XYZ file of C-alpha atoms in Angstrom:
688
model
C 131.260 110.184 179.441
C 130.526 111.577 175.984
C 129.030 108.881 173.691
C 127.793 111.245 170.953
C 130.601 110.519 168.451
C 130.319 106.686 168.659
C 126.532 106.986 168.465
C 126.647 108.930 165.217
C 129.350 106.654 163.779
C 127.030 103.673 164.330
C 124.266 105.612 162.588
C 126.577 106.328 159.628
C 127.489 102.638 159.381
C 123.840 101.528 159.554
C 122.744 103.951 156.827
C 125.717 102.915 154.673
C 124.525 99.297 154.854
C 121.053 100.515 153.815
C 122.594 102.315 150.820
C 124.290 99.091 149.717
C 121.082 97.068 150.117
C 119.014 99.614 148.199
C 121.487 99.786 145.320
C 121.795 95.997 145.256
C 118.068 95.623 144.540
C 117.472 98.630 142.301
C 116.935 96.502 139.153
C 114.105 94.560 140.766
C 112.902 97.540 142.792
C 113.640 100.745 140.856
C 111.955 102.803 143.592
C 114.729 101.805 146.011
C 116.895 104.489 144.381
C 114.913 107.059 146.371
C 115.760 105.217 149.594
C 119.405 104.901 148.534
C 119.631 108.663 147.989
C 118.036 109.497 151.342
C 120.238 106.952 153.148
C 123.364 108.373 151.502
C 122.459 111.870 152.698
C 121.896 110.393 156.181
C 125.395 108.832 156.055
C 126.916 112.239 155.270
C 124.872 113.868 158.027
C 125.857 111.235 160.615
C 129.565 111.487 159.736
C 129.404 115.244 159.988
C 127.667 115.043 163.383
C 130.291 112.558 164.619
C 133.143 114.878 163.587
C 131.490 117.867 165.244
C 130.841 115.866 168.432
C 134.490 114.770 168.600
C 135.676 118.315 167.974
C 133.515 120.050 170.603
C 133.482 117.164 173.065
C 129.700 116.983 173.421
C 126.586 116.222 171.401
C 125.900 118.805 168.665
C 122.389 120.166 168.417
C 122.183 120.265 164.635
C 124.181 119.457 161.566
C 123.249 122.747 159.937
C 122.857 122.428 156.200
C 123.505 118.683 156.436
C 120.497 118.406 158.736
C 118.355 120.007 156.038
C 119.722 117.673 153.331
C 119.115 114.580 155.451
C 115.486 115.572 156.112
C 115.012 116.577 152.464
C 116.058 113.071 151.371
C 113.414 111.370 153.513
C 110.813 113.965 152.512
C 111.519 113.021 148.873
C 110.875 109.342 149.676
C 107.540 110.210 151.285
C 106.519 112.517 148.448
C 107.370 109.753 145.949
C 105.045 107.406 147.824
C 102.273 110.008 147.874
C 102.619 110.552 144.134
C 101.883 106.855 143.563
C 98.468 106.842 145.196
C 95.337 106.052 143.236
C 95.932 105.050 139.663
C 99.537 106.235 139.648
C 98.914 109.064 137.218
C 101.736 110.455 135.125
C 101.618 113.674 137.168
C 100.866 113.959 140.918
C 97.652 115.746 141.950
C 97.663 119.553 142.039
C 97.549 119.867 145.878
C 100.471 117.478 146.178
C 102.462 119.420 143.582
C 101.803 122.621 145.527
C 102.936 120.994 148.774
C 106.082 119.711 147.100
C 106.932 123.170 145.739
C 106.328 124.885 149.078
C 108.374 122.272 150.948
C 111.224 122.536 148.454
C 111.258 126.323 148.854
C 111.323 126.086 152.671
C 114.072 123.484 152.619
C 116.133 125.621 150.274
C 115.713 128.605 152.566
C 116.805 126.589 155.599
C 119.739 125.191 153.687
C 120.895 128.708 152.848
C 120.399 129.908 156.421
C 122.244 126.945 157.934
C 125.124 126.739 155.524
C 127.514 126.382 158.457
C 126.996 124.284 161.641
C 126.189 126.446 164.646
C 127.764 126.091 168.168
C 125.822 125.054 171.218
C 124.135 128.437 171.622
C 121.224 128.603 169.212
C 118.741 131.243 168.483
C 115.105 130.479 169.027
C 114.448 130.538 165.285
C 116.896 127.687 164.668
C 115.182 125.371 167.112
C 111.826 126.406 165.682
C 112.988 125.562 162.148
C 114.181 122.117 163.248
C 110.909 121.606 165.091
C 108.977 122.571 161.978
C 110.849 120.002 159.869
C 110.031 117.287 162.405
C 106.357 118.238 162.348
C 106.351 118.255 158.528
C 107.939 114.807 158.514
C 105.241 113.419 160.814
C 102.515 114.974 158.640
C 103.964 113.341 155.524
C 104.226 109.958 157.244
C 100.578 110.230 158.317
C 99.476 111.203 154.795
C 101.361 108.305 153.199
C 99.807 105.792 155.600
C 96.319 107.273 155.269
C 96.358 107.375 151.443
C 97.645 103.828 151.032
C 94.858 101.276 150.411
C 94.139 99.070 153.420
C 95.144 95.883 151.638
C 98.578 97.352 150.784
C 99.496 99.030 154.071
C 101.492 95.991 155.147
C 104.031 96.947 152.467
C 104.802 100.367 153.982
C 104.009 99.603 157.609
C 107.626 99.348 158.798
C 108.778 102.289 156.677
C 106.056 104.480 158.158
C 106.837 103.212 161.648
C 110.584 103.823 161.270
C 110.360 107.324 159.749
C 107.544 108.245 162.127
C 109.680 107.243 165.122
C 112.648 109.173 163.705
C 110.676 112.416 163.271
C 108.858 111.911 166.610
C 112.224 111.681 168.413
C 113.384 114.872 166.684
C 110.106 116.537 167.669
C 110.738 115.668 171.320
C 114.341 116.934 171.232
C 113.690 120.249 169.516
C 110.503 120.925 171.476
C 112.548 120.474 174.646
C 115.168 122.819 173.204
C 112.671 125.539 172.275
C 110.656 125.332 175.496
C 113.310 124.667 178.124
C 116.644 125.307 176.406
C 117.791 121.764 177.309
C 120.788 120.809 175.172
C 123.469 118.750 176.794
C 121.866 115.558 178.034
C 122.165 111.788 177.386
C 119.086 112.025 175.151
C 120.988 114.239 172.701
C 123.920 111.810 172.726
C 121.593 108.894 171.937
C 120.214 110.561 168.788
C 122.692 108.822 166.475
C 121.964 105.380 167.909
C 118.218 106.050 167.675
C 118.635 106.753 163.949
C 120.593 103.505 163.579
C 117.714 101.542 165.154
C 115.354 102.862 162.466
C 117.412 101.362 159.617
C 116.244 97.696 160.033
C 112.594 98.791 159.812
C 113.247 100.666 156.561
C 115.185 97.677 155.178
C 112.268 95.312 155.938
C 109.816 97.612 154.162
C 112.206 97.926 151.218
C 112.263 94.136 150.883
C 108.473 93.954 151.061
C 107.544 96.535 148.465
C 109.333 98.019 145.442
C 108.995 101.717 146.161
C 107.712 103.581 143.120
C 107.997 100.473 140.938
C 105.269 101.818 138.666
C 107.313 104.893 137.945
C 110.405 102.890 136.984
C 112.062 104.327 133.903
C 111.205 102.477 130.709
C 113.699 102.326 127.881
C 112.179 102.306 124.409
C 113.175 99.267 122.398
C 113.333 101.335 119.229
C 115.513 103.920 120.946
C 117.843 101.236 122.285
C 118.002 99.498 118.898
C 118.853 102.674 116.985
C 121.261 103.811 119.696
C 123.098 100.488 119.567
C 123.144 100.646 115.763
C 124.544 104.191 115.798
C 127.159 103.307 118.414
C 128.194 100.277 116.383
C 128.360 102.343 113.193
C 130.380 105.012 115.009
C 132.891 102.486 116.353
C 133.125 100.917 112.897
C 133.807 104.279 111.258
C 136.342 105.148 113.937
C 138.191 101.866 113.326
C 138.039 102.404 109.577
C 139.377 105.946 109.951
C 142.250 104.731 112.132
C 143.066 101.963 109.657
C 142.975 104.426 106.743
C 145.253 106.805 108.620
C 147.670 103.937 109.290
C 147.692 102.884 105.609
C 148.324 106.439 104.468
C 151.378 106.898 106.695
C 152.993 103.469 106.386
C 152.087 102.686 102.805
C 154.726 104.908 101.259
C 153.958 105.976 97.728
C 150.920 103.684 97.626
C 149.530 105.036 100.889
C 146.970 107.427 99.396
C 145.941 104.817 96.798
C 145.431 102.089 99.408
C 143.583 104.490 101.696
C 141.060 105.454 98.977
C 140.386 101.830 98.016
C 140.127 100.756 101.648
C 137.720 103.541 102.616
C 135.469 102.834 99.632
C 135.368 99.123 100.424
C 134.673 99.820 104.087
C 131.824 102.216 103.232
C 130.358 99.640 100.825
C 130.560 96.946 103.515
C 128.802 99.272 105.993
C 125.966 99.853 103.501
C 125.565 96.082 103.069
C 125.468 95.602 106.844
C 122.898 98.368 107.344
C 120.670 96.936 104.589
C 120.835 93.401 105.996
C 117.522 92.327 107.525
C 119.191 89.302 109.076
C 121.719 91.404 110.999
C 118.993 93.785 112.192
C 117.003 90.812 113.418
C 120.045 89.388 115.223
C 120.612 92.745 116.914
C 116.992 92.876 118.116
C 117.243 89.350 119.535
C 120.528 90.219 121.287
C 119.107 93.373 122.862
C 115.911 91.598 123.947
C 117.914 88.842 125.640
C 120.390 91.048 127.474
C 118.542 94.295 128.226
C 114.877 93.412 128.799
C 112.990 91.086 131.081
C 110.564 90.174 128.268
C 111.402 89.590 124.629
C 108.561 91.729 123.283
C 107.087 95.165 123.734
C 103.566 93.758 123.759
C 101.801 97.087 123.312
C 103.865 97.972 120.252
C 103.631 94.486 118.773
C 99.845 94.343 119.209
C 99.338 97.777 117.668
C 101.427 96.756 114.666
C 99.633 93.393 114.386
C 96.176 94.991 114.460
C 97.236 97.786 112.115
C 98.537 95.337 109.515
C 95.342 93.261 109.623
C 92.966 96.220 109.430
C 94.868 98.170 106.768
C 93.046 98.807 103.499
C 95.777 97.908 101.038
C 94.562 96.946 97.572
C 98.067 95.887 96.505
C 98.401 93.245 99.251
C 95.377 90.926 99.616
C 94.080 90.210 103.108
C 95.403 86.641 103.240
C 98.935 87.810 102.511
C 98.600 90.596 105.089
C 97.447 87.975 107.605
C 100.668 86.009 107.100
C 102.705 89.222 107.252
C 101.033 90.344 110.496
C 101.736 87.148 112.412
C 105.176 86.701 110.840
C 106.350 90.166 111.902
C 105.941 89.140 115.536
C 108.838 86.676 115.269
C 110.787 88.171 112.325
C 109.553 85.584 109.835
C 109.647 86.953 106.258
C 106.875 84.763 104.830
C 104.617 81.778 105.189
C 101.464 79.993 104.073
C 97.847 80.234 105.209
C 95.454 77.278 105.299
C 91.744 78.049 105.783
C 88.755 75.787 106.366
C 86.429 75.764 103.346
C 82.748 74.822 103.062
C 83.565 71.167 102.608
C 85.439 71.092 105.914
C 88.866 70.610 104.331
C 91.761 72.997 104.937
C 93.058 74.411 101.681
C 96.019 76.794 101.128
C 94.587 80.239 100.391
C 97.535 82.545 100.905
C 101.295 82.534 100.399
C 103.919 85.191 101.150
C 107.526 85.118 99.944
C 107.531 81.346 99.364
C 106.974 81.232 95.633
C 103.875 79.499 94.284
C 103.694 76.110 96.013
C 101.052 73.521 95.142
C 100.555 71.769 98.460
C 97.530 69.476 98.789
C 94.607 70.333 101.088
C 94.530 68.856 104.577
C 91.550 66.698 105.501
C 89.715 67.430 108.785
C 90.560 63.949 110.056
C 94.240 64.229 109.041
C 96.986 63.938 111.646
C 98.062 67.595 111.462
C 94.563 69.093 111.654
C 93.424 66.708 114.363
C 96.506 67.421 116.503
C 96.442 71.245 116.378
C 92.642 71.312 116.812
C 92.864 69.070 119.892
C 95.919 70.593 121.588
C 96.166 74.131 120.226
C 99.966 73.754 120.266
C 102.403 75.836 118.258
C 104.525 73.266 116.428
C 108.244 74.054 116.202
C 109.259 72.145 113.059
C 112.979 72.329 113.902
C 112.236 70.755 117.263
C 109.953 68.186 115.622
C 112.681 67.134 113.181
C 115.121 66.623 116.079
C 112.736 64.806 118.421
C 109.285 63.872 117.037
C 108.325 62.150 120.293
C 107.899 65.534 121.971
C 104.705 65.921 119.952
C 102.956 62.747 121.126
C 103.872 60.699 118.070
C 102.469 63.243 115.581
C 103.008 62.252 111.937
C 103.328 65.433 109.892
C 102.723 65.450 106.114
C 105.889 64.887 104.136
C 105.723 68.308 102.450
C 105.767 69.944 105.888
C 108.256 67.730 107.729
C 110.875 67.624 104.972
C 110.818 71.270 103.876
C 113.554 72.952 105.940
C 112.393 76.419 104.827
C 109.313 76.031 107.025
C 109.652 76.835 110.723
C 106.483 76.805 112.879
C 102.804 75.911 112.571
C 100.424 78.336 114.311
C 96.805 77.180 114.834
C 93.979 79.643 114.193
C 91.393 78.742 116.818
C 88.029 80.503 116.968
C 86.633 79.274 120.245
C 87.099 75.517 120.113
C 86.931 75.338 116.315
C 90.019 75.276 114.120
C 89.503 78.017 111.526
C 92.825 77.297 109.839
C 96.554 77.432 110.496
C 99.599 79.421 109.415
C 102.961 77.896 108.515
C 105.748 80.471 108.928
C 109.078 80.441 107.139
C 112.426 80.347 108.957
C 113.199 83.718 110.653
C 115.884 86.070 109.443
C 117.962 85.421 112.569
C 118.068 81.985 114.239
C 115.893 81.968 117.335
C 114.478 79.364 119.654
C 110.764 79.162 120.292
C 110.329 79.508 124.045
C 107.247 79.973 126.220
C 107.006 83.679 125.440
C 106.981 83.212 121.655
C 104.489 80.347 121.950
C 102.067 82.360 124.069
C 102.297 85.362 121.755
C 101.740 83.256 118.630
C 98.788 81.434 120.225
C 97.116 84.713 121.158
C 97.803 86.257 117.752
C 96.459 83.082 116.109
C 93.157 83.399 117.962
C 92.864 87.035 116.945
C 93.714 86.198 113.344
C 91.099 83.411 113.326
C 88.402 86.012 114.044
C 89.598 88.165 111.136
C 89.655 85.165 108.787
C 86.135 84.192 109.842
C 84.912 87.751 109.238
C 86.463 87.829 105.771
C 84.858 84.484 104.909
C 81.512 85.778 106.171
C 81.843 88.935 104.059
C 82.649 86.867 100.981
C 79.683 84.555 101.611
C 77.421 87.572 102.131
C 78.630 89.138 98.877
C 77.943 85.891 97.054
C 74.484 85.690 98.629
C 73.769 89.248 97.534
C 74.788 88.417 93.986
C 72.422 85.438 93.964
C 69.724 87.610 95.517
C 70.129 90.180 92.739
C 69.997 87.407 90.136
C 66.857 85.868 91.656
C 65.213 89.267 91.888
C 66.016 89.928 88.243
C 64.654 86.533 87.253
C 61.434 87.127 89.217
C 60.829 90.501 87.567
C 61.554 89.119 84.096
C 59.311 86.099 84.580
C 56.544 88.432 85.717
C 56.959 90.572 82.590
C 57.042 87.482 80.368
C 53.869 86.258 82.079
C 52.105 89.489 81.155
C 53.345 89.299 77.548
C 52.210 85.680 77.351
C 48.755 86.661 78.630
C 48.417 89.348 75.930
C 49.461 86.990 73.129
C 47.197 84.222 74.462
C 44.246 86.637 74.353
C 45.013 87.525 70.709
C 45.252 83.868 69.740
C 42.006 82.946 71.507
C 40.054 85.675 69.639
C 41.770 85.289 66.257
C 39.381 82.680 64.796
C 36.261 84.718 65.597
C 37.503 88.202 64.662
C 40.136 87.575 62.008
C 37.983 89.259 59.318
C 37.464 92.332 61.517
C 39.929 95.085 60.495
C 39.716 96.688 63.936
C 40.669 93.384 65.587
C 43.571 92.907 63.186
C 44.770 96.425 63.957
C 44.512 95.836 67.715
C 46.213 92.426 67.361
C 49.118 93.974 65.489
C 49.433 96.686 68.136
C 49.419 94.008 70.854
C 52.088 91.980 69.049
C 54.197 95.122 68.590
C 53.822 95.973 72.264
C 54.823 92.406 73.199
C 57.873 92.675 70.951
C 58.920 95.934 72.650
C 58.571 94.369 76.088
C 60.602 91.354 74.994
C 63.318 93.698 73.696
C 63.446 95.431 77.067
C 63.628 92.035 78.784
C 66.591 91.045 76.622
C 68.280 94.356 77.455
C 67.792 93.686 81.143
C 69.344 90.237 80.752
C 72.322 91.656 78.893
C 72.970 94.269 81.599
C 72.025 91.963 84.517
C 69.789 94.486 86.237
C 66.203 94.242 87.410
C 65.238 97.694 86.140
C 67.049 99.077 83.078
C 68.246 102.657 83.109
C 65.542 104.474 81.162
C 65.847 108.225 80.555
C 63.294 110.167 82.584
C 60.843 112.410 80.745
C 57.676 114.396 81.371
C 54.642 112.094 81.568
C 51.130 113.567 81.087
C 49.120 111.421 83.498
C 45.742 112.083 81.855
C 46.974 110.634 78.542
C 48.728 107.746 80.283
C 45.576 106.785 82.194
C 43.581 106.919 78.964
C 46.052 104.494 77.347
C 45.861 102.191 80.369
C 42.045 102.247 80.246
C 42.046 101.433 76.539
C 44.623 98.630 76.953
C 42.501 97.091 79.734
C 39.180 97.303 77.862
C 39.269 93.699 76.656
C 38.340 92.470 80.159
C 35.424 93.173 82.454
C 34.619 95.243 84.311
C 35.771 98.134 82.145
C 37.727 100.832 84.011
C 36.081 104.272 84.085
C 38.124 107.471 83.976
C 37.589 110.433 86.304
C 40.187 113.020 85.251
C 39.397 116.020 87.415
C 42.434 118.055 86.286
C 45.469 117.378 84.092
C 48.790 116.673 85.757
C 52.319 115.775 84.651
C 55.190 113.999 86.396
C 58.790 113.053 85.536
C 59.904 109.434 85.294
C 59.981 106.251 83.244
C 56.794 106.308 81.197
C 56.852 102.625 80.212
C 57.599 101.557 83.791
C 54.767 103.687 85.221
C 52.399 102.358 82.543
C 53.284 98.781 83.497
C 52.593 99.584 87.155
C 49.167 101.027 86.334
C 48.328 98.144 83.974
C 49.245 95.626 86.653
C 47.124 97.399 89.276
C 44.118 97.607 86.921
C 44.538 93.946 85.935
C 44.638 92.922 89.609
C 41.470 94.960 90.215
C 39.697 93.267 87.270
C 40.687 89.816 88.536
C 39.397 90.622 92.034
C 36.133 92.313 90.890
C 33.072 90.529 89.474
C 31.740 91.552 86.060
C 28.925 93.579 87.601
C 31.369 95.518 89.817
C 33.146 98.779 89.054
C 36.723 100.066 88.660
C 37.516 103.774 88.676
C 40.701 105.540 87.637
C 40.836 108.924 89.375
C 43.330 111.756 88.789
C 43.627 114.998 90.746
C 46.289 117.192 92.381
C 46.884 118.041 96.005
C 49.614 120.473 97.010
C 52.728 119.510 95.067
C 51.516 115.987 94.387
C 49.658 114.287 91.546
C 47.222 111.739 92.998
C 46.223 108.634 91.008
C 43.651 106.272 92.519
C 42.655 102.796 91.291
C 39.404 102.044 93.076
C 37.462 98.767 92.769
C 34.505 97.042 94.412
C 36.127 93.636 94.432
C 36.782 91.033 97.089
C 39.270 93.178 99.022
C 42.006 91.870 101.305
C 42.154 90.619 104.854
C 43.774 92.980 107.412
C 46.505 90.447 108.262
C 47.515 90.113 104.588
C 47.340 93.876 104.125
C 49.611 94.498 107.134
C 52.191 91.723 106.865
C 52.349 90.371 103.316
C 51.061 92.874 100.764
C 54.267 94.396 99.377
C 56.526 91.431 100.078
C 57.732 89.367 97.106
C 56.180 85.983 96.352
C 53.054 86.792 98.436
C 49.716 86.619 96.561
C 45.976 86.046 97.107
C 45.557 84.428 93.675
C 46.882 80.996 94.598
C 48.852 79.333 91.811
C 47.626 81.910 89.300
C 49.855 84.676 90.697
C 53.552 85.140 91.500
C 53.352 87.904 94.090
C 55.836 90.096 92.226
C 53.610 92.783 90.688
C 52.941 94.883 93.787
C 56.536 94.503 94.972
C 57.757 95.825 91.609
C 55.094 98.560 91.597
C 56.174 99.944 94.961
C 59.843 99.769 93.915
C 59.204 101.818 90.778
C 57.046 104.407 92.540
C 59.633 104.897 95.286
C 62.396 105.411 92.719
C 60.271 108.135 91.103
C 60.118 109.913 94.479
C 56.513 108.954 95.120
C 54.479 106.919 97.570
C 51.913 104.148 97.293
C 49.265 103.396 99.911
C 46.425 100.884 100.105
C 42.996 100.930 101.737
C 41.115 97.647 101.561
C 38.274 95.841 103.298
C 37.359 92.217 102.691
C 34.105 91.978 100.710
C 33.967 95.740 100.086
C 36.823 96.652 97.785
C 40.290 98.147 97.496
C 41.754 101.583 96.763
C 45.384 101.941 95.623
C 46.630 105.560 95.903
C 49.746 106.701 94.049
C 51.270 110.049 95.067
C 53.841 111.374 92.582
C 55.662 114.741 92.701
C 54.207 117.185 90.179
C 56.314 118.552 87.348
C 56.437 122.339 87.924
C 56.058 124.838 85.128
C 59.318 126.510 83.976
C 58.426 129.800 85.699
C 57.854 127.974 88.964
C 61.015 125.921 88.635
C 63.315 128.947 88.411
C 64.659 130.216 91.714
C 63.378 133.619 92.777
């Protein structure tokens, strides 16, 4: 009794059911399309085998080209699974690509060689080819199972078992054919039923795991939006063209006139529709609802959100860009931004496309602030107006509850602290706030809170720097005024005793003139709000400058002695450098007893002019020398000093391109060394 034909018919029916199941679930499991294709090829193969078996009255050995197609379908399923291993890269690994190309070439060659089904008498090469396909199938099944992570093998266990059993049965049949020439036996007749028994295993695996779900095709939202818009515009133009054609042929003498007016009006209406932001928004909402599982392309939305916040746009201030960034997520054209100030109140600091409202600040213990800080909820104002009880009895301010232009309140939470909140205007297209919009707005609000905090920190830092510059200016000016006051006090104290001395009068007038000049410079600094006025640089002969400093310091003891080993000149601010040297000499005189000594030394070394102020005074402790010497408001003079002189001295020397170093020992003395770049002669300055 020949059961080959019924056996293959059962196989065809089983694979047809698998095709239906795979296509039924392709939306949830896009990878099932591979299984559907392989099952469909198996249906064709089984039907062909059944027809051949009925025609020849016994079990056929092979379906010829259909045999190759059936195996190729299942090979494609296995290759698709192999391509997903690891991180599911966009392209399969190079060895796998090579194997796929070689297999495709072999299958194509077999397909060409077996274009027609052969009778019962086969050549050895045919059986060998079928045997090779069975071996290749088993190798692929083994590779899929081996390369699947252990924790995910349960998903493909039944698929591997089913396909492995199918190829193992073929291996047994064709090995028997090649080795012993056995063809007509009950085992060959049972081949169709054996294939049918494999189908439930594949169906179970299909239900467990979405094959190649990661490689599911993704439709771009922008592409779908523009495609829908173009299709709509095309249908509109087609309808308009048909209507114009109808008017032209049924309108009689007025046909051409009516057609021209109608076409112009239709084109104008199309331009209005295309320019309508509300209609574009409605189209996006419609497409998101009916074509996508989620309403947002989160990657695209987050890139746009971050790009808007971080853009350097001088025309749109940051606070307006903050409202724009969070409003674009839900198609809101504008809104208001409330930010926590230093007093703890929440004041409106930004507005976009809502005019110039004058809403009052919100207190930290107010109902709105307390509610959003405690719950972190996004408040849907439309929902609140319909049913306030949904918000735990929240009493919103009247300006917020009664203004129907306002839509949602988004809290800006930085950790557990409420940094502020954004009130968005009604969207261009009506939309309901569901869980997805709420989660997106909450996350964007937290991100925006960090940006707002950073901007506030930058503004506070800028303000602190401005105060720092002002305090530094004031300290320098007070120090200069202190020196001027000391000079004038010295003149006044000696005036009664030396008023009749012409030399004293001359020196007093010079001192007063010098004090006037310094006061003029101080006033200039105040007018320009800078600690050091811009003074033109010029060549300074150091030997002459040191002589002037020595003469100006001769009214106090000990008198400074000059040791000018060789003349030298530098470039810089002469008055500023003179003030530095005067301050250093004055400090040395205050620290040195009358029987001590102070030396002003000048020499050159390499490309540097070296100026040393050496004294035999009290010196400085190592800790003060290391940690406090050049810092402002640090002094060893107690209340008599301000601690600004050395700080200013180092600042001036550094701006002249020089260096200042100190060697000091308590009870021995101090040496200040100034290294300034020498002014080269013109011949040396020219490039060779």
